Tab-separated table of C-alpha atoms and ligand atoms in Angstrom:
chain	number	residue	atom	x	y	z
A	1	MET	CA	-110.932	-53.901	66.088
A	2	THR	CA	-114.666	-54.264	65.619
A	3	SER	CA	-117.099	-51.500	66.367
A	4	THR	CA	-120.828	-51.481	66.160
A	5	PRO	CA	-122.226	-49.536	63.243
A	6	ARG	CA	-124.750	-46.946	64.339
A	7	ASN	CA	-128.378	-47.821	63.837
A	8	GLN	CA	-131.216	-45.357	63.849
A	9	GLY	CA	-132.778	-47.051	66.874
A	10	ASP	CA	-129.731	-47.035	69.156
A	11	VAL	CA	-130.499	-45.710	72.620
A	12	LEU	CA	-126.881	-44.851	73.361
A	13	SER	CA	-123.887	-44.531	71.099
A	14	LEU	CA	-120.273	-43.570	71.457
A	15	GLU	CA	-118.482	-42.659	68.268
A	16	LYS	CA	-114.671	-42.715	68.259
A	17	VAL	CA	-114.488	-41.336	71.767
A	18	SER	CA	-111.069	-40.688	73.338
A	19	LYS	CA	-110.075	-39.511	76.780
A	20	ALA	CA	-106.587	-39.004	78.228
A	21	TYR	CA	-105.522	-38.145	81.761
A	22	GLY	CA	-102.236	-36.354	81.144
A	23	PRO	CA	-100.021	-38.932	79.444
A	24	VAL	CA	-102.435	-41.831	80.183
A	25	GLN	CA	-104.648	-42.711	77.211
A	26	ALA	CA	-107.557	-44.091	79.240
A	27	VAL	CA	-110.006	-44.491	76.311
A	28	VAL	CA	-108.960	-44.506	72.652
A	29	ASP	CA	-111.209	-44.258	69.564
A	30	PHE	CA	-113.938	-46.114	71.373
A	31	SER	CA	-117.170	-46.824	69.476
A	32	LEU	CA	-120.114	-48.757	70.867
A	33	ALA	CA	-123.886	-48.637	70.423
A	34	LEU	CA	-126.656	-50.077	72.585
A	35	ALA	CA	-130.003	-51.166	71.172
A	36	PRO	CA	-133.224	-50.533	73.130
A	37	GLY	CA	-133.557	-52.840	76.132
A	38	GLU	CA	-130.145	-54.386	75.596
A	39	ILE	CA	-127.853	-55.380	78.460
A	40	MET	CA	-124.291	-54.753	77.299
A	41	ALA	CA	-121.515	-56.116	79.503
A	42	LEU	CA	-118.302	-54.088	79.213
A	43	VAL	CA	-115.444	-56.273	80.381
A	44	GLY	CA	-111.678	-56.063	80.527
A	45	PRO	CA	-108.804	-56.192	82.998
A	46	SER	CA	-108.449	-53.602	85.724
A	47	GLY	CA	-107.213	-50.267	84.384
A	48	CYS	CA	-108.323	-50.846	80.775
A	49	GLY	CA	-110.689	-47.850	80.799
A	50	LYS	CA	-114.121	-49.328	81.587
A	51	SER	CA	-115.049	-46.890	84.359
A	52	THR	CA	-113.857	-43.982	82.258
A	53	VAL	CA	-116.300	-45.053	79.534
A	54	LEU	CA	-119.137	-45.039	82.090
A	55	ARG	CA	-118.065	-41.694	83.479
A	56	LEU	CA	-117.987	-40.220	79.965
A	57	ILE	CA	-121.529	-41.469	79.315
A	58	ALA	CA	-122.788	-40.178	82.658
A	59	GLY	CA	-121.191	-36.793	81.998
A	60	LEU	CA	-118.753	-37.054	84.901
A	61	GLU	CA	-115.889	-36.674	82.395
A	62	ARG	CA	-115.598	-34.775	79.125
A	63	PRO	CA	-114.252	-36.561	76.051
A	64	ASP	CA	-111.185	-35.103	74.293
A	65	ARG	CA	-112.494	-36.320	70.943
A	66	GLY	CA	-115.515	-38.126	69.547
A	67	ARG	CA	-119.229	-37.888	70.119
A	68	ILE	CA	-121.723	-39.357	72.587
A	69	ARG	CA	-125.429	-39.533	71.803
A	70	PHE	CA	-128.583	-40.652	73.541
A	71	GLY	CA	-130.717	-41.618	70.576
A	72	GLU	CA	-130.429	-38.635	68.219
A	73	TRP	CA	-129.571	-36.284	71.082
A	74	VAL	CA	-125.882	-35.359	71.135
A	75	VAL	CA	-124.748	-34.946	74.755
A	76	ALA	CA	-121.013	-34.496	74.226
A	77	ASP	CA	-119.039	-33.438	71.185
A	78	PRO	CA	-115.877	-31.363	71.673
A	79	ASN	CA	-115.851	-30.591	67.940
A	80	THR	CA	-119.045	-28.563	68.127
A	81	GLY	CA	-118.729	-27.674	71.808
A	82	VAL	CA	-121.936	-29.522	72.731
A	83	TRP	CA	-121.988	-30.512	76.396
A	84	VAL	CA	-124.993	-31.668	78.392
A	85	PRO	CA	-124.365	-31.785	82.160
A	86	PRO	CA	-124.864	-35.064	84.067
A	87	GLU	CA	-128.122	-34.111	85.796
A	88	LYS	CA	-129.817	-33.511	82.433
A	89	ARG	CA	-128.784	-36.828	80.870
A	90	ARG	CA	-131.307	-39.129	82.514
A	91	VAL	CA	-128.887	-41.925	83.320
A	92	GLY	CA	-129.273	-44.193	86.331
A	93	LEU	CA	-126.013	-44.875	88.126
A	94	MET	CA	-125.102	-47.752	90.335
A	95	PHE	CA	-121.409	-47.385	90.963
A	96	GLN	CA	-119.242	-49.180	93.470
A	97	GLU	CA	-118.486	-45.942	95.253
A	98	TYR	CA	-122.107	-44.811	95.158
A	99	ALA	CA	-122.975	-46.730	98.316
A	100	LEU	CA	-126.261	-46.059	100.087
A	101	PHE	CA	-126.455	-43.037	102.361
A	102	PRO	CA	-126.039	-44.590	105.818
A	103	HIS	CA	-128.026	-41.930	107.680
A	104	MET	CA	-131.088	-42.303	105.432
A	105	THR	CA	-133.727	-45.030	105.531
A	106	VAL	CA	-134.319	-47.315	102.575
A	107	ALA	CA	-137.274	-45.178	101.455
A	108	GLN	CA	-135.281	-41.948	101.787
A	109	ASN	CA	-132.431	-43.438	99.768
A	110	VAL	CA	-134.790	-44.396	96.958
A	111	ALA	CA	-136.426	-40.937	97.073
A	112	PHE	CA	-133.042	-39.230	96.723
A	113	GLY	CA	-133.263	-38.581	92.973
A	114	LEU	CA	-136.912	-37.516	93.169
A	115	MET	CA	-136.594	-34.411	95.326
A	116	LYS	CA	-138.089	-32.217	92.619
A	117	TRP	CA	-141.148	-34.471	92.250
A	118	PRO	CA	-144.397	-33.485	94.000
A	119	ARG	CA	-144.600	-35.255	97.351
A	120	GLU	CA	-147.480	-37.542	96.522
A	121	GLU	CA	-145.974	-38.732	93.254
A	122	ARG	CA	-142.635	-39.197	94.947
A	123	GLU	CA	-144.079	-41.404	97.675
A	124	LYS	CA	-145.984	-43.441	95.123
A	125	ARG	CA	-142.852	-43.938	93.043
A	126	VAL	CA	-140.753	-44.984	96.063
A	127	GLN	CA	-143.400	-47.534	97.021
A	128	GLU	CA	-143.528	-48.819	93.438
A	129	MET	CA	-139.739	-49.177	93.270
A	130	LEU	CA	-139.536	-50.957	96.628
A	131	GLU	CA	-142.221	-53.397	95.530
A	132	LEU	CA	-140.314	-53.987	92.317
A	133	VAL	CA	-137.237	-55.111	94.257
A	134	HIS	CA	-139.361	-56.900	96.912
A	135	LEU	CA	-138.290	-54.634	99.757
A	136	ALA	CA	-141.455	-52.700	100.577
A	137	HIS	CA	-141.485	-54.269	104.045
A	138	LEU	CA	-138.045	-52.801	104.825
A	139	ALA	CA	-138.788	-49.196	103.800
A	140	HIS	CA	-137.957	-47.798	107.246
A	141	ARG	CA	-134.771	-49.722	107.914
A	142	TYR	CA	-131.321	-48.183	107.662
A	143	PRO	CA	-128.667	-49.609	105.320
A	144	HIS	CA	-126.669	-51.215	108.161
A	145	GLU	CA	-129.782	-53.220	109.072
A	146	LEU	CA	-129.847	-54.874	105.616
A	147	SER	CA	-127.967	-57.804	104.106
A	148	GLY	CA	-125.506	-57.151	101.271
A	149	GLY	CA	-128.003	-58.410	98.692
A	150	GLU	CA	-130.768	-56.202	100.059
A	151	GLN	CA	-128.464	-53.184	99.917
A	152	GLN	CA	-127.773	-53.895	96.243
A	153	ARG	CA	-131.490	-54.036	95.541
A	154	VAL	CA	-132.050	-50.694	97.293
A	155	ALA	CA	-129.214	-49.178	95.241
A	156	LEU	CA	-130.866	-50.490	92.095
A	157	ALA	CA	-134.280	-49.132	93.134
A	158	ARG	CA	-132.630	-45.756	93.761
A	159	ALA	CA	-130.996	-45.788	90.305
A	160	LEU	CA	-134.242	-46.776	88.581
A	161	ALA	CA	-136.576	-44.413	90.467
A	162	PRO	CA	-136.127	-41.306	88.267
A	163	ASN	CA	-136.980	-43.476	85.229
A	164	PRO	CA	-133.620	-43.211	83.457
A	165	GLN	CA	-133.314	-44.046	79.778
A	166	VAL	CA	-130.004	-45.797	80.354
A	167	LEU	CA	-128.744	-47.609	83.403
A	168	LEU	CA	-124.995	-47.695	84.102
A	169	LEU	CA	-123.720	-50.309	86.541
A	170	ASP	CA	-120.065	-50.346	87.581
A	171	GLU	CA	-118.936	-53.583	89.267
A	172	PRO	CA	-122.152	-53.574	91.325
A	173	PHE	CA	-121.604	-57.027	92.811
A	174	SER	CA	-117.916	-56.855	93.690
A	175	ASN	CA	-118.535	-56.341	97.400
A	176	LEU	CA	-120.752	-59.419	97.726
A	177	ASP	CA	-119.389	-62.818	98.654
A	178	PRO	CA	-119.444	-65.389	95.827
A	179	GLY	CA	-122.597	-67.331	96.790
A	180	LEU	CA	-124.666	-64.219	97.304
A	181	ARG	CA	-123.217	-62.603	94.195
A	182	GLU	CA	-124.599	-65.348	91.971
A	183	GLN	CA	-128.046	-65.054	93.476
A	184	VAL	CA	-128.158	-61.241	93.372
A	185	ARG	CA	-126.916	-61.029	89.812
A	186	SER	CA	-129.557	-63.516	88.625
A	187	GLU	CA	-132.269	-61.499	90.351
A	188	ILE	CA	-131.026	-58.225	88.930
A	189	ARG	CA	-130.627	-59.615	85.422
A	190	GLU	CA	-134.165	-60.947	85.577
A	191	LEU	CA	-135.456	-57.581	86.741
A	192	LEU	CA	-133.586	-55.592	84.063
A	193	ARG	CA	-134.967	-57.964	81.425
A	194	ARG	CA	-138.476	-57.570	82.714
A	195	LEU	CA	-138.212	-53.772	82.774
A	196	GLY	CA	-136.556	-53.734	79.347
A	197	ILE	CA	-134.142	-51.028	80.432
A	198	THR	CA	-131.057	-50.409	78.315
A	199	THR	CA	-128.077	-51.179	80.527
A	200	LEU	CA	-124.319	-50.886	80.322
A	201	PHE	CA	-122.801	-53.176	82.897
A	202	VAL	CA	-119.108	-52.967	83.777
A	203	THR	CA	-117.193	-55.872	85.234
A	204	HIS	CA	-113.646	-57.238	85.185
A	205	ASP	CA	-115.018	-60.758	85.689
A	206	GLN	CA	-115.324	-62.692	82.445
A	207	GLU	CA	-117.866	-65.180	83.771
A	208	GLU	CA	-120.078	-62.395	85.040
A	209	ALA	CA	-119.877	-60.665	81.639
A	210	LEU	CA	-120.882	-63.853	79.805
A	211	PHE	CA	-123.752	-64.375	82.227
A	212	MET	CA	-125.103	-60.801	82.367
A	213	GLY	CA	-124.658	-59.527	78.826
A	214	ASP	CA	-126.961	-59.923	75.855
A	215	ARG	CA	-123.763	-58.790	74.194
A	216	VAL	CA	-120.280	-58.479	75.594
A	217	ALA	CA	-117.837	-55.689	74.712
A	218	VAL	CA	-114.238	-56.619	75.478
A	219	MET	CA	-111.883	-53.758	76.230
A	220	HIS	CA	-108.096	-53.765	76.356
A	221	ALA	CA	-105.760	-50.821	76.963
A	222	GLY	CA	-108.424	-48.208	76.272
A	223	ARG	CA	-109.662	-49.809	73.075
A	224	LEU	CA	-112.579	-52.003	72.138
A	225	GLU	CA	-111.219	-55.381	71.016
A	226	GLN	CA	-114.485	-57.078	70.113
A	227	VAL	CA	-118.212	-56.850	70.677
A	228	GLY	CA	-120.567	-59.771	70.190
A	229	THR	CA	-122.882	-62.228	71.877
A	230	PRO	CA	-121.346	-64.196	74.764
A	231	GLU	CA	-121.082	-67.204	72.434
A	232	GLU	CA	-119.347	-65.154	69.731
A	233	VAL	CA	-116.681	-63.650	71.954
A	234	PHE	CA	-116.028	-67.000	73.607
A	235	HIS	CA	-116.081	-69.292	70.570
A	236	ARG	CA	-114.943	-66.891	67.874
A	237	PRO	CA	-112.552	-64.447	69.536
A	238	GLU	CA	-111.120	-62.071	66.984
A	239	THR	CA	-107.842	-61.461	68.751
A	240	ARG	CA	-105.478	-63.445	70.936
A	241	PHE	CA	-106.241	-61.051	73.758
A	242	VAL	CA	-109.968	-61.858	73.683
A	243	ALA	CA	-109.257	-65.597	73.467
A	244	GLU	CA	-106.949	-65.513	76.475
A	245	PHE	CA	-109.255	-63.282	78.481
A	246	PHE	CA	-111.989	-65.924	78.689
A	247	GLY	CA	-110.130	-68.597	80.645
A	248	PRO	CA	-107.205	-70.985	80.249
A	249	THR	CA	-106.149	-71.058	76.642
A	250	ALA	CA	-103.237	-72.442	74.652
A	251	PHE	CA	-102.090	-71.720	71.139
A	252	ILE	CA	-100.471	-74.640	69.383
A	253	ALA	CA	-98.433	-74.356	66.232
A	254	GLY	CA	-100.187	-75.347	63.012
A	255	ARG	CA	-99.260	-75.529	59.333
A	256	VAL	CA	-101.771	-75.152	56.518
A	257	THR	CA	-102.044	-77.980	53.975
A	258	VAL	CA	-104.626	-78.535	51.240
A	259	ARG	CA	-106.418	-81.177	53.317
A	260	GLY	CA	-106.362	-79.400	56.630
A	261	LEU	CA	-104.072	-78.384	59.413
A	262	GLU	CA	-100.986	-80.163	60.642
A	263	THR	CA	-100.473	-79.425	64.318
A	264	GLU	CA	-98.142	-80.698	66.970
A	265	LEU	CA	-101.149	-82.575	68.367
A	266	GLY	CA	-101.944	-84.285	65.081
A	267	PHE	CA	-103.915	-83.548	61.954
A	268	LEU	CA	-107.119	-81.480	61.921
A	269	PRO	CA	-109.348	-81.958	58.879
A	270	GLN	CA	-110.168	-78.284	58.914
A	271	ARG	CA	-109.775	-76.182	55.779
A	272	VAL	CA	-107.972	-72.905	56.172
A	273	PRO	CA	-108.185	-70.348	53.357
A	274	LEU	CA	-104.494	-69.530	53.417
A	275	PRO	CA	-101.653	-70.593	51.141
A	276	GLU	CA	-100.265	-74.044	51.779
A	277	GLY	CA	-97.379	-73.946	54.211
A	278	THR	CA	-98.622	-70.868	56.113
A	279	ARG	CA	-97.846	-71.179	59.788
A	280	VAL	CA	-100.712	-70.343	62.110
A	281	GLU	CA	-101.570	-70.648	65.772
A	282	VAL	CA	-104.528	-72.817	66.739
A	283	LEU	CA	-106.626	-71.896	69.761
A	284	VAL	CA	-107.101	-74.863	72.098
A	285	ARG	CA	-109.162	-74.774	75.286
A	286	PRO	CA	-108.994	-77.367	78.087
A	287	ASP	CA	-112.238	-79.058	76.994
A	288	ASP	CA	-110.917	-79.534	73.438
A	289	LEU	CA	-108.306	-81.986	74.743
A	290	ARG	CA	-108.114	-85.155	76.750
A	291	VAL	CA	-105.222	-87.107	78.190
A	292	GLU	CA	-104.695	-90.847	78.094
A	293	PRO	CA	-102.067	-92.522	80.251
A	294	ASP	CA	-99.381	-93.846	77.917
A	295	GLU	CA	-95.810	-94.661	78.944
A	296	ALA	CA	-94.691	-93.985	75.410
A	297	GLY	CA	-96.693	-90.761	75.202
A	298	SER	CA	-94.815	-87.572	74.505
A	299	GLY	CA	-96.728	-85.332	76.939
A	300	HIS	CA	-95.625	-84.801	80.533
A	301	ILE	CA	-97.982	-83.787	83.309
A	302	VAL	CA	-96.272	-80.853	85.008
A	303	GLN	CA	-99.134	-79.605	87.153
A	304	ARG	CA	-102.439	-80.927	88.373
A	305	VAL	CA	-105.180	-78.689	89.739
A	306	PHE	CA	-108.135	-80.391	91.378
A	307	GLN	CA	-111.196	-78.220	90.757
A	308	GLY	CA	-113.864	-80.428	92.315
A	309	MET	CA	-115.910	-81.325	89.232
A	310	HIS	CA	-112.746	-82.024	87.243
A	311	HIS	CA	-108.970	-81.925	87.167
A	312	LEU	CA	-107.093	-79.383	85.133
A	313	TYR	CA	-103.767	-80.825	83.953
A	314	HIS	CA	-100.926	-78.739	82.648
A	315	VAL	CA	-99.152	-80.899	80.115
A	316	ARG	CA	-95.780	-80.115	78.531
A	317	LEU	CA	-95.560	-81.072	74.861
A	318	PRO	CA	-92.301	-82.005	73.107
A	319	SER	CA	-92.106	-78.443	71.725
A	320	GLY	CA	-91.980	-77.162	75.312
A	321	ARG	CA	-95.439	-75.643	74.970
A	322	ILE	CA	-97.792	-76.172	77.901
A	323	VAL	CA	-101.440	-77.042	77.230
A	324	HIS	CA	-104.273	-77.181	79.756
A	325	VAL	CA	-106.405	-80.293	79.666
A	326	MET	CA	-109.673	-80.848	81.489
A	327	SER	CA	-110.267	-84.323	82.785
A	328	GLU	CA	-113.098	-85.879	84.782
A	329	HIS	CA	-112.557	-85.767	88.539
A	330	ALA	CA	-112.404	-89.553	88.942
A	331	ALA	CA	-109.451	-89.856	86.541
A	332	SER	CA	-106.335	-88.913	88.484
A	333	TYR	CA	-102.871	-89.094	86.950
A	334	PRO	CA	-99.690	-88.413	88.927
A	335	LEU	CA	-97.347	-85.520	88.307
A	336	GLN	CA	-94.548	-86.180	85.817
A	337	SER	CA	-96.410	-89.143	84.332
A	338	ARG	CA	-96.335	-89.571	80.584
A	339	VAL	CA	-99.556	-89.136	78.648
A	340	ARG	CA	-100.858	-88.991	75.154
A	341	VAL	CA	-102.744	-85.779	74.456
A	342	VAL	CA	-105.744	-86.218	72.176
A	343	LEU	CA	-107.158	-83.237	70.380
A	344	ASP	CA	-110.866	-83.889	70.158
A	345	PRO	CA	-112.781	-80.607	70.076
A	346	GLY	CA	-115.974	-81.703	68.329
A	347	HIS	CA	-116.134	-78.269	66.704
A	348	ASP	CA	-113.952	-76.154	64.484
A	349	LEU	CA	-111.021	-74.436	66.151
A	350	SER	CA	-110.048	-70.816	65.605
A	351	CYS	CA	-106.767	-70.151	63.811
A	352	PHE	CA	-104.727	-67.030	64.360
A	353	LEU	CA	-102.231	-65.310	62.126
A	354	GLU	CA	-100.256	-62.464	63.671
A	355	GLY	CA	-102.592	-62.362	66.668
A	356	ARG	CA	-105.862	-62.148	64.707
A	357	ARG	CA	-108.370	-64.860	63.901
A	358	VAL	CA	-108.202	-65.824	60.242
A	359	VAL	CA	-110.634	-68.582	59.698
A	360	GLU	CA	-113.641	-70.483	60.742
A	361	GLU	CA	-114.648	-73.555	58.817
A	362	PRO	CA	-117.628	-75.738	59.684
A	363	ALA	CA	-115.832	-79.027	60.224
A	364	VAL	CA	-115.861	-81.490	63.093
A	365	ALA	CA	-112.260	-82.010	64.014
A	366	THR	CA	-110.727	-85.000	65.707
A	367	ALA	CA	-107.035	-85.719	65.873
A	368	SER	CA	-104.596	-87.422	68.148
A	369	MET	CA	-100.970	-86.752	68.827
A	370	PRO	CA	-98.628	-89.492	67.691
A	371	ALA	CA	-97.303	-91.361	70.724
B	1	LIG	P1	-111.005	-49.661	84.756
B	1	LIG	O1	-112.357	-49.145	85.114
B	1	LIG	O2	-111.029	-50.540	83.544
B	1	LIG	O3	-110.288	-50.296	85.895
B	1	LIG	P2	-110.314	-46.842	84.561
B	1	LIG	O4	-111.247	-46.294	83.542
B	1	LIG	O5	-110.640	-46.590	85.982
B	1	LIG	O6	-110.102	-48.404	84.306
B	1	LIG	O7	-108.852	-46.268	84.291
B	1	LIG	C1	-108.237	-46.293	83.013
B	1	LIG	C2	-106.853	-45.661	83.106
B	1	LIG	O8	-106.973	-44.285	83.371
B	1	LIG	C3	-105.992	-46.225	84.219
B	1	LIG	O9	-104.663	-46.235	83.778
B	1	LIG	C4	-106.195	-45.242	85.348
B	1	LIG	O10	-105.084	-45.226	86.206
B	1	LIG	C5	-106.343	-43.937	84.598
B	1	LIG	N1	-107.218	-42.973	85.301
B	1	LIG	C6	-108.525	-43.138	85.595
B	1	LIG	N2	-109.025	-42.055	86.200
B	1	LIG	C7	-108.006	-41.171	86.313
B	1	LIG	C8	-107.869	-39.829	86.849
B	1	LIG	N3	-108.920	-39.194	87.383
B	1	LIG	N4	-106.652	-39.257	86.770
B	1	LIG	C9	-105.608	-39.885	86.219
B	1	LIG	N5	-105.647	-41.126	85.683
B	1	LIG	C10	-106.832	-41.765	85.733
């Protein structure tokens, strides 16, 4: 597991935080730190503990172990008994279940967290926030008179109004239909960037995490598996779980030799710092492969999924292993036809030993499976 070492300038940090609900270990030894202005996407399958992490940060749950800080300020530490209640933590929340209040206008919704502010300042702030999300002209509407995207922007304005030091977003776009979701998330990302607000963004959607996050933290069964830039977690996953989480993936058998890797799809001139003969698994994504029709080929097309821009073929290799191969949409091969699978990644492939990535060598690899 990787965890982020704590830096002096971190706005938010969790240090080995654990939380159980009875027998369920929802969050285990979880460490993560956010730099000022960073958007961190926390991603993982449903039930892996993402919302619990947000609730712990917001102060809606108490950790069993570990420490949570905002900068140098410790807000939760069961060891010393420190506990700062949610309303004192200055976090902005935009949770799925925190929908807008239906009986309040847009302006009243945004003013909700500002009730202790003097009236004049409050009105000025509401106006400022509505202008920020381009909704000043709808201040007197009610939520049911707004589109889904407009409602999201009001919810964001409401979360930002009290000037939080950290913004926590939990699946904020899950109720929007796909077309609108893309547009709203671009707008919101742009806005968060512009404001430079430190944000922890929870989603179960891997594409959304790669799009939204300056860094992406991948969670699995209560634990942090890896944290890194979108490119790092996608191209250099540290565990099999992370590799498989970001889309169709196959692991083909490989054997280390002094010159490179022997695989069932041919030879890869990629050095692996392991003893000769070590058996590894090589991570192969659909765009690392191509198929060529070949009656003597040893691959069999067992499934074909037309995805518009391309076809995704599922090809059975002689070992019985199935690989996914992306192919341009114009090239259409029938089911059960025989093909030659060519491994042509154009970049180094990750190797795994006992489920963990072992190597990364800068070599351009090209190989083809013997027919
Ligand atoms: P995610 O947000 O990744 O879907 P959650 O943090 O909501 O996951 O849940 C993590 C685990 O903790 C799940 O197994 C869930 O059922 C359990 N859990 C969450 N909240 C509670 C609760 N209040 N009581 C009991 N179990 C809970």
